[in-house]
Coordinates of N, CA and C in Angstrom, one line a residue:
M1 N 0.8 -1.1 0.0 CA 0.1 0.1 -0.2 C 1.0 1.4 0.2
T2 N 1.7 1.4 0.8 CA 2.9 2.6 0.9 C 3.5 2.5 -0.5
K3 N 3.9 1.4 -0.8 CA 4.8 1.6 -2.1 C 3.6 2.0 -3.4
K4 N 2.6 1.8 -3.4 CA 1.8 2.3 -4.3 C 1.6 3.9 -4.2
I5 N 1.5 4.1 -2.8 CA 1.3 6.0 -2.2 C 2.4 6.4 -3.1
L6 N 3.5 5.7 -2.7 CA 4.9 6.4 -2.9 C 5.1 6.6 -4.8
E7 N 4.5 5.5 -5.6 CA 4.5 5.6 -6.9 C 3.4 6.3 -7.3
L8 N 2.5 6.7 -7.0 CA 1.3 7.3 -7.4 C 1.9 8.7 -6.8
T9 N 2.5 9.0 -6.0 CA 2.8 10.8 -5.4 C 4.2 10.7 -6.5
E10 N 4.9 9.9 -7.0 CA 5.9 10.2 -7.9 C 5.4 10.5 -9.3
K11 N 4.7 9.9 -9.5 CA 4.1 10.1 -10.9 C 3.2 11.5 -10.9
I12 N 2.4 11.8 -9.9 CA 2.1 13.0 -10.0 C 2.8 14.3 -10.1
Y13 N 4.2 14.0 -9.2 CA 5.2 15.1 -9.0 C 5.9 15.0 -10.4
N14 N 6.0 13.9 -10.9 CA 6.6 13.9 -12.5 C 5.6 14.4 -13.3
E15 N 4.4 14.2 -13.5 CA 3.6 14.9 -14.3 C 3.3 16.2 -14.1
G16 N 3.4 17.0 -12.8 CA 3.3 18.2 -12.6 C 4.7 19.2 -13.1
I17 N 5.7 18.2 -12.9 CA 7.2 18.8 -13.5 C 6.8 18.9 -14.9
E18 N 6.6 17.7 -15.3 CA 6.5 18.0 -16.8 C 5.3 18.9 -17.8
K19 N 4.3 19.1 -17.0 CA 3.3 20.0 -17.3 C 4.0 21.6 -17.2
S20 N 4.8 21.5 -15.8 CA 5.4 22.9 -15.7 C 6.3 23.1 -16.6
N21 N 7.1 22.2 -17.2 CA 8.2 22.7 -18.4 C 7.4 22.7 -19.5
E22 N 6.4 22.1 -20.0 CA 5.6 22.5 -21.1 C 5.0 23.7 -21.2
E23 N 4.4 24.4 -19.7 CA 3.7 25.7 -20.0 C 4.9 26.6 -20.1
A24 N 6.3 26.4 -19.6 CA 7.4 27.1 -19.1 C 7.9 27.3 -20.4
K25 N 7.8 26.5 -21.5 CA 8.5 26.5 -22.9 C 7.7 27.3 -23.8
L26 N 6.0 27.1 -23.3 CA 4.9 27.7 -24.2 C 5.2 29.3 -23.7
I27 N 5.5 29.6 -22.5 CA 5.7 31.2 -22.2 C 6.9 31.6 -23.0
I28 N 8.0 30.5 -22.5 CA 9.3 31.4 -23.3 C 9.1 31.5 -24.9
A29 N 8.5 30.3 -25.8 CA 8.1 30.5 -27.4 C 7.4 31.8 -27.3
E30 N 6.5 32.0 -26.6 CA 5.4 33.2 -27.0 C 6.2 34.4 -26.4
A31 N 6.8 34.5 -25.3 CA 7.9 35.4 -25.2 C 9.0 36.0 -26.4
K32 N 9.4 34.6 -26.9 CA 10.4 35.0 -28.0 C 9.6 35.3 -29.4
K33 N 8.5 34.6 -29.7 CA 7.7 35.2 -30.4 C 7.0 37.1 -30.5
E34 N 6.7 37.1 -29.5 CA 6.4 38.8 -29.2 C 7.4 39.5 -29.3
A35 N 9.0 39.0 -28.6 CA 10.0 39.9 -29.0 C 10.1 39.9 -30.3
D36 N 10.2 38.8 -31.3 CA 10.5 38.8 -32.6 C 9.9 39.5 -33.1
N37 N 8.2 39.9 -33.0 CA 7.3 40.8 -33.6 C 7.4 42.1 -33.4
M38 N 8.0 42.5 -32.0 CA 8.1 43.9 -31.6 C 9.5 44.3 -32.3
R39 N 10.6 43.3 -32.6 CA 11.7 43.7 -33.5 C 11.3 43.8 -34.8
A40 N 10.4 43.0 -35.4 CA 9.9 43.2 -36.6 C 9.0 44.6 -37.0
S41 N 8.6 44.9 -35.9 CA 7.8 46.2 -35.8 C 8.5 47.3 -35.8
A42 N 9.7 47.4 -34.7 CA 10.6 48.0 -34.8 C 11.4 48.5 -35.9
K43 N 11.7 47.5 -36.7 CA 12.7 47.8 -38.0 C 11.7 48.3 -39.1
K44 N 10.5 47.6 -38.9 CA 9.6 48.3 -40.2 C 9.5 49.7 -39.9
E45 N 9.2 50.1 -38.9 CA 8.8 51.5 -38.1 C 10.1 52.3 -38.5
E46 N 11.3 52.0 -38.1 CA 12.5 52.4 -38.6 C 12.6 52.5 -40.0
K47 N 12.5 51.8 -40.6 CA 12.4 52.0 -42.1 C 11.5 52.9 -42.6
E48 N 10.3 53.0 -42.3 CA 9.5 53.7 -42.8 C 9.8 55.2 -42.5
I49 N 10.2 55.4 -40.9 CA 10.7 56.7 -40.8 C 11.7 57.5 -41.5
V50 N 12.9 56.3 -41.7 CA 13.9 56.7 -42.8 C 13.7 57.0 -44.4
E51 N 12.7 56.2 -44.5 CA 11.9 56.6 -46.1 C 11.4 58.0 -46.1
Q52 N 10.5 58.2 -45.1 CA 9.7 59.4 -44.9 C 10.7 60.7 -44.8
A53 N 11.6 60.5 -43.9 CA 12.6 61.5 -43.9 C 13.7 61.9 -44.9
K54 N 13.8 60.4 -45.9 CA 14.5 60.8 -47.0 C 13.7 61.6 -48.0
K55 N 12.2 61.1 -48.0 CA 11.3 61.8 -48.9 C 11.3 63.3 -48.6
Q56 N 11.0 63.7 -47.5 CA 10.9 65.1 -47.3 C 12.5 65.7 -47.6
A57 N 13.2 65.0 -47.3 CA 14.9 66.0 -47.6 C 14.8 65.9 -49.3
D58 N 14.4 64.9 -50.0 CA 14.3 65.2 -51.5 C 13.4 66.3 -51.9
E59 N 12.4 66.3 -51.2 CA 11.4 67.3 -51.7 C 11.9 68.8 -51.4
M60 N 12.4 68.8 -50.2 CA 13.4 70.1 -49.7 C 14.1 70.6 -50.8
K61 N 15.2 69.5 -51.3 CA 15.8 69.9 -52.0 C 15.6 69.9 -53.4
K62 N 14.4 69.3 -54.0 CA 13.6 69.8 -55.3 C 12.9 71.4 -55.3
N63 N 12.5 71.5 -54.0 CA 11.8 72.8 -53.8 C 13.2 73.9 -54.0
A64 N 14.1 73.7 -53.2 CA 15.1 74.7 -52.9 C 15.8 74.8 -54.4
Q65 N 16.0 73.9 -55.2 CA 16.8 73.9 -56.6 C 15.6 74.6 -57.5
M66 N 14.3 74.6 -57.4 CA 13.4 75.2 -58.1 C 13.4 77.1 -57.7
E67 N 13.1 77.1 -56.7 CA 13.2 78.3 -55.9 C 14.7 79.1 -56.5
I68 N 15.8 78.5 -56.2 CA 17.2 79.0 -57.0 C 16.8 79.2 -58.6
R69 N 16.4 78.1 -59.1 CA 16.0 78.2 -61.0 C 15.4 79.6 -61.2
L70 N 14.2 79.8 -60.4 CA 13.1 80.7 -60.5 C 13.9 81.9 -60.2
A71 N 14.7 82.3 -59.2 CA 15.2 83.2 -58.6 C 16.6 83.9 -60.0
S72 N 17.1 82.6 -60.3 CA 18.1 83.0 -61.4 C 17.4 83.5 -62.8
L73 N 16.4 83.0 -63.0 CA 15.5 83.4 -64.2 C 15.2 84.7 -64.0
Q74 N 14.2 85.1 -62.8 CA 14.1 86.3 -62.2 C 15.2 87.3 -62.5
S75 N 16.2 87.0 -62.2 CA 17.4 87.8 -62.1 C 17.9 88.0 -63.6
V76 N 18.3 87.1 -64.6 CA 18.6 87.3 -65.6 C 17.5 88.1 -66.5
S77 N 16.1 88.0 -66.1 CA 15.2 88.7 -66.9 C 15.2 90.1 -66.5
N78 N 15.5 90.6 -65.2 CA 15.4 91.6 -64.8 C 16.9 92.5 -65.3
L79 N 18.1 91.6 -65.4 CA 19.0 92.3 -66.1 C 18.9 92.7 -67.3
K80 N 18.0 91.7 -68.1 CA 17.8 92.2 -69.5 C 17.3 93.2 -69.8
Q81 N 16.2 93.3 -69.0 CA 14.8 94.9 -69.1 C 15.9 95.7 -69.0
Q82 N 16.9 95.9 -68.0 CA 17.6 97.2 -67.6 C 18.7 97.6 -68.3
I83 N 19.3 96.2 -69.1 CA 20.3 96.6 -70.5 C 19.5 97.2 -71.6
A84 N 18.0 96.7 -71.7 CA 17.5 97.1 -72.8 C 17.0 98.5 -72.3
K85 N 16.6 99.0 -71.2 CA 16.2 100.1 -70.8 C 17.2 101.0 -71.4
V86 N 18.4 100.5 -71.0 CA 19.4 101.7 -70.9 C 19.8 101.9 -72.5
I87 N 19.7 100.9 -73.2 CA 20.1 101.2 -74.7 C 18.9 101.9 -75.1
T88 N 17.7 101.3 -75.1 CA 16.6 102.3 -75.6 C 16.5 103.7 -75.1
A89 N 16.8 104.0 -74.3 CA 17.1 105.5 -73.6 C 18.1 106.1 -74.5
S90 N 19.0 105.4 -74.8 CA 20.2 106.1 -75.3 C 19.6 106.5 -76.7
Q91 N 19.0 105.7 -77.4 CA 18.5 105.6 -78.7 C 17.2 106.8 -78.8
V92 N 16.3 106.9 -77.6 CA 15.5 107.5 -77.7 C 15.4 109.1 -77.3
E93 N 15.8 109.0 -76.1 CA 15.9 110.1 -75.1 C 16.4 111.5 -75.8
A94 N 17.6 111.4 -76.0 CA 18.2 112.3 -76.9 C 17.8 112.7 -78.1
P95 N 17.5 112.1 -79.1 CA 16.6 112.6 -80.1 C 15.5 113.2 -80.1
V96 N 14.8 112.7 -79.1 CA 13.3 113.3 -79.1 C 13.5 114.7 -78.3
K97 N 14.3 114.8 -77.1 CA 14.5 116.1 -76.8 C 15.0 117.1 -77.5
E98 N 16.0 116.5 -78.4 CA 16.2 117.5 -79.5 C 15.8 117.9 -80.6
S99 N 14.6 117.0 -81.1 CA 13.6 117.6 -81.8 C 12.4 118.3 -81.4
F100 N 12.2 118.5 -80.3 CA 11.5 119.0 -79.2 C 11.7 120.4 -79.0
K101 N 13.0 120.7 -79.4 CA 13.6 122.0 -79.3 C 13.5 123.0 -80.6
D102 N 13.1 121.9 -81.5 CA 13.1 122.3 -82.9 C 11.6 123.3 -83.1
A103 N 11.4 124.4 -83.2 CA 10.2 124.8 -83.3 C 9.5 124.6 -84.5
D104 N 10.5 124.6 -85.6 CA 9.8 124.3 -87.1 C 9.1 122.5 -86.8
F105 N 9.9 121.7 -86.0 CA 9.4 120.5 -85.8 C 7.9 120.3 -85.2
I106 N 8.0 121.4 -84.0 CA 6.7 121.2 -83.6 C 5.6 121.7 -84.3
K107 N 5.8 122.9 -85.1 CA 4.5 123.6 -86.2 C 4.5 122.2 -86.8
K108 N 5.2 121.5 -87.4 CA 5.0 120.4 -88.6 C 4.0 120.0 -87.9
I109 N 4.1 119.4 -86.7 CA 3.3 118.2 -86.0 C 1.8 118.6 -85.6
I110 N 2.0 120.1 -85.2 CA 0.8 120.9 -84.7 C -0.2 120.6 -86.3
L111 N 0.4 121.3 -87.0 CA -0.6 121.6 -88.5 C -0.9 120.1 -88.9
M112 N -0.3 119.2 -89.2 CA -0.7 117.6 -89.1 C -1.6 117.3 -88.5
M113 N -1.5 117.7 -87.1 CA -2.6 117.2 -86.3 C -3.6 117.7 -86.5
L114 N -3.9 119.1 -86.7 CA -5.2 119.8 -86.8 C -5.7 119.4 -88.1
T115 N -5.0 119.6 -89.4 CA -5.7 119.2 -90.5 C -6.4 118.0 -90.7
N116 N -5.9 117.1 -89.9 CA -6.4 115.6 -89.8 C -7.1 115.5 -89.1
W117 N -7.5 116.3 -87.7 CA -8.5 116.2 -86.8 C -10.0 116.2 -87.5
N118 N -10.4 116.9 -88.4 CA -12.0 116.8 -89.0 C -11.7 117.0 -90.3
A119 N -11.3 116.1 -90.9 CA -10.6 116.4 -92.6 C -12.0 116.5 -93.3
Q120 N -13.0 115.9 -92.9 CA -14.4 116.4 -93.8 C -14.8 117.4 -93.8
K121 N -14.6 118.4 -92.4 CA -14.9 119.5 -92.3 C -14.0 120.2 -91.9
E122 N -13.1 120.7 -92.6 CA -11.9 121.7 -92.5 C -12.5 123.0 -92.2
D123 N -13.6 123.3 -92.1 CA -14.1 124.7 -91.9 C -14.7 124.9 -90.5
D124 N -14.7 123.4 -90.1 CA -15.3 123.6 -88.6 C -14.3 122.9 -87.8
L125 N -13.7 123.6 -87.0 CA -12.7 122.9 -86.3 C -13.0 123.1 -84.7
N126 N -13.3 122.6 -84.2 CA -13.9 122.3 -82.8 C -13.0 122.0 -82.0
V127 N -11.6 122.6 -82.0 CA -10.7 122.4 -81.2 C -9.9 123.4 -80.6
Q128 N -9.4 123.0 -79.1 CA -8.6 123.6 -78.4 C -7.0 123.3 -78.4
L129 N -6.3 124.3 -78.3 CA -4.7 123.9 -78.6 C -4.0 124.5 -77.2
L130 N -3.5 123.6 -76.4 CA -2.5 124.1 -75.2 C -1.2 124.1 -75.8
L131 N -0.6 125.4 -75.5 CA 0.8 125.5 -75.7 C 1.6 126.2 -74.9
P132 N 2.9 125.8 -74.6 CA 3.8 126.2 -73.7 C 3.6 127.5 -73.6
A133 N 3.5 128.1 -72.2 CA 3.1 129.9 -72.1 C 4.2 130.4 -72.3
S134 N 5.8 129.8 -72.4 CA 6.9 130.8 -72.7 C 7.1 130.7 -74.0
E135 N 6.2 130.0 -74.7 CA 6.4 130.5 -76.3 C 5.3 130.8 -76.8
E136 N 4.6 131.7 -76.1 CA 3.5 132.3 -76.6 C 3.8 133.0 -77.9
K137 N 4.4 134.1 -77.7 CA 4.7 135.2 -78.7 C 5.1 134.4 -80.1
M138 N 5.9 133.3 -79.8 CA 6.1 132.6 -81.5 C 5.0 132.0 -81.9
F139 N 4.2 131.4 -81.3 CA 3.0 130.8 -81.7 C 2.1 131.5 -82.1
T140 N 1.4 132.4 -81.5 CA 0.5 133.6 -81.8 C 0.8 134.1 -83.1
D141 N 2.1 134.9 -83.0 CA 2.7 134.9 -84.6 C 2.5 134.1 -85.6
F142 N 3.0 132.8 -85.5 CA 2.9 131.8 -86.6 C 1.2 131.1 -86.9
F143 N 0.5 131.4 -86.2 CA -1.0 130.8 -86.3 C -1.4 132.4 -87.1
E144 N -0.9 133.5 -86.2 CA -1.3 134.5 -87.5 C -1.1 135.0 -88.9
Q145 N 0.0 134.4 -88.7 CA 0.6 134.5 -90.2 C 0.9 133.5 -91.3
K146 N 0.8 132.4 -90.7 CA 0.8 131.1 -91.6 C -0.1 130.1 -91.4
A147 N -1.2 130.3 -90.2 CA -2.4 129.3 -90.2 C -3.5 129.9 -89.7
K148 N -3.7 131.3 -90.3 CA -4.6 132.0 -89.9 C -6.1 131.2 -90.5
N149 N -5.9 130.1 -91.5 CA -7.3 129.7 -91.6 C -8.1 128.7 -90.9
L150 N -6.9 127.7 -90.3 CA -7.4 127.3 -88.9 C -8.1 128.2 -88.0
L151 N -7.2 129.3 -87.6 CA -8.4 130.4 -86.6 C -9.5 130.6 -87.1
D152 N -9.6 130.8 -88.4 CA -10.9 131.2 -88.8 C -11.7 129.9 -88.8
A153 N -11.4 129.0 -89.0 CA -12.1 127.6 -88.8 C -12.6 127.2 -87.1
G154 N -12.0 128.3 -86.3 CA -12.6 128.1 -85.2 C -11.6 127.1 -84.1
L155 N -10.4 127.2 -84.7 CA -9.2 126.7 -83.6 C -9.1 127.9 -82.6
E156 N -9.1 127.1 -81.1 CA -8.7 127.9 -80.0 C -7.7 127.7 -79.5
I157 N -6.9 128.6 -79.3 CA -5.6 128.6 -78.7 C -5.4 129.2 -77.1
N158 N -4.9 128.2 -76.3 CA -4.5 128.7 -75.4 C -3.2 128.4 -74.5
F159 N -2.8 129.1 -73.8 CA -1.1 129.0 -72.9 C -1.0 128.7 -72.0
D160 N -0.5 127.6 -71.8 CA -0.5 127.0 -70.4 C 0.9 126.7 -69.6
T161 N 0.8 127.3 -68.3 CA 2.5 127.1 -67.8 C 2.8 125.6 -67.6
N162 N 1.6 124.8 -67.4 CA 1.9 123.3 -67.0 C 2.7 122.6 -68.5
V163 N 2.3 123.1 -69.4 CA 2.4 122.4 -70.7 C 4.1 123.0 -70.7
K164 N 5.2 122.3 -70.5 CA 6.6 122.4 -70.9 C 6.9 122.4 -72.2
S165 N 6.7 121.7 -72.9 CA 7.0 121.4 -74.1 C 6.1 120.7 -75.1
G166 N 6.0 120.5 -76.3 CA 5.3 120.1 -77.0 C 3.9 120.8 -77.1
F167 N 2.9 119.8 -76.9 CA 1.5 120.5 -77.0 C 0.5 119.7 -76.7
R168 N -0.9 119.8 -76.3 CA -1.7 118.9 -76.1 C -3.0 119.6 -76.9
V169 N -3.8 118.8 -77.1 CA -4.9 119.4 -78.3 C -6.3 118.4 -77.8
G170 N -7.6 118.9 -77.8 CA -8.6 118.4 -77.8 C -9.8 118.8 -78.0
P171 N -11.2 118.6 -77.8 CA -12.4 119.2 -78.1 C -12.3 120.6 -77.0
K172 N -12.6 121.5 -77.5 CA -13.2 122.9 -76.9 C -13.8 122.8 -75.2
E173 N -14.4 121.8 -75.4 CA -15.3 121.6 -74.3 C -14.5 121.1 -72.7
G174 N -13.2 120.3 -73.5 CA -12.5 120.1 -72.3 C -12.7 118.6 -71.8
S175 N -13.5 117.9 -72.5 CA -13.9 116.4 -72.5 C -12.7 115.5 -72.1
Y176 N -11.6 115.7 -73.2 CA -10.2 114.9 -73.1 C -9.4 115.9 -73.8
Y177 N -8.2 115.3 -73.8 CA -6.8 116.2 -74.3 C -6.2 115.0 -74.6
I178 N -5.4 115.0 -75.9 CA -4.3 114.0 -76.6 C -2.9 115.2 -76.0
S179 N -2.2 114.6 -75.4 CA -1.1 115.0 -75.1 C 0.4 114.5 -76.1
F180 N 1.1 115.6 -76.6 CA 2.2 115.4 -77.5 C 3.4 116.0 -76.9
T181 N 3.7 115.6 -75.8 CA 5.1 116.2 -75.1 C 6.4 115.3 -75.5
D182 N 7.3 115.7 -75.3 CA 8.6 115.3 -75.4 C 8.4 113.7 -74.7
K183 N 8.1 113.7 -73.6 CA 8.1 112.6 -72.5 C 7.1 111.5 -73.3
D184 N 5.8 112.3 -74.1 CA 5.3 111.2 -74.4 C 5.4 110.6 -75.9
F185 N 6.0 111.3 -76.4 CA 6.7 110.5 -77.5 C 8.3 109.7 -77.1
E186 N 8.8 109.9 -75.9 CA 9.8 109.1 -75.6 C 9.3 107.9 -75.1
N187 N 8.1 108.1 -74.4 CA 7.3 106.6 -73.8 C 7.2 105.8 -75.0
Y188 N 6.4 106.6 -76.1 CA 6.0 105.8 -77.2 C 6.9 104.9 -78.1
F189 N 8.5 105.9 -78.2 CA 9.0 104.9 -79.0 C 9.9 103.8 -78.4
K190 N 10.2 104.3 -76.5 CA 10.5 103.2 -76.1 C 10.0 102.0 -75.8
S191 N 8.3 102.4 -75.7 CA 7.4 101.1 -75.8 C 7.6 100.2 -77.6
Y192 N 8.1 100.9 -78.1 CA 7.9 100.4 -79.6 C 9.4 99.6 -79.9
L193 N 10.5 100.2 -79.2 CA 11.7 99.6 -79.5 C 12.4 98.6 -78.3
K194 N 11.9 98.7 -77.1 CA 12.2 97.8 -76.1 C 12.1 96.7 -76.5
P195 N 10.9 95.9 -76.8 CA 11.2 94.6 -77.0 C 12.0 94.1 -78.5
K196 N 12.0 95.3 -79.4 CA 12.9 95.2 -80.5 C 14.4 94.7 -80.1
T197 N 14.7 95.5 -78.8 CA 16.0 95.6 -78.3 C 16.5 94.5 -77.8
I198 N 15.5 94.0 -76.9 CA 15.2 92.7 -76.3 C 15.7 91.6 -77.3
K199 N 14.7 91.6 -78.1 CA 15.0 90.5 -79.2 C 16.4 90.5 -79.8
M200 N 16.9 91.5 -80.1 CA 17.9 91.8 -80.7 C 19.1 91.4 -80.0
L201 N 19.2 91.5 -79.1 CA 20.4 91.5 -77.9 C 20.4 89.8 -77.4
F202 N 19.2 89.4 -77.2 CA 19.3 88.4 -76.3 C 18.5 86.7 -76.8
E203 N 18.0 87.3 -77.9 CA 17.2 85.9 -78.6 C 18.3 85.7 -79.8
E204 N 18.5 84.2 -79.9 CA 19.4 83.8 -81.0 C 18.7 83.7 -82.1

């Protein structure tokens, strides 16, 4: 009887140890599996972080290169504009200023303008002409002696201290004026010549 009890006790003990060992193995295996999963997850996360950082760095580099390129193009464009402006100014300003110092040149332009103002009714000139006050005597004598027909047709002449060169012309009621000063002609010729100058200098 005692022997059987000892055998049974030993059997229970051995089964307990075996079960404990199996449970321990399961726990260790589960822990190892979890650790492996954690390492794999950490590596995946690390890879994603590195890839994201690389992507952001590439994007920043691309944007920086684009900004540098745009800034360079803008600088080149500005330089071209400045060069064209200097060349155009040298081509236009001096000749125009010199021409507007020539009284005969101004008289010819005025006569041309007035003759074509209302070509179908030359005897009905509803026009007001503003001239520099500093040139009042010269222009008064000119119209009275050389262009009296325009005065007889209704031309009204006034002299204005605000008109420094050239002239302004418009309807008598003053609804608008067309300006023909040296600056007006300079700006006109510059706007015409500038694109041609840029094309001549910089286009292949």
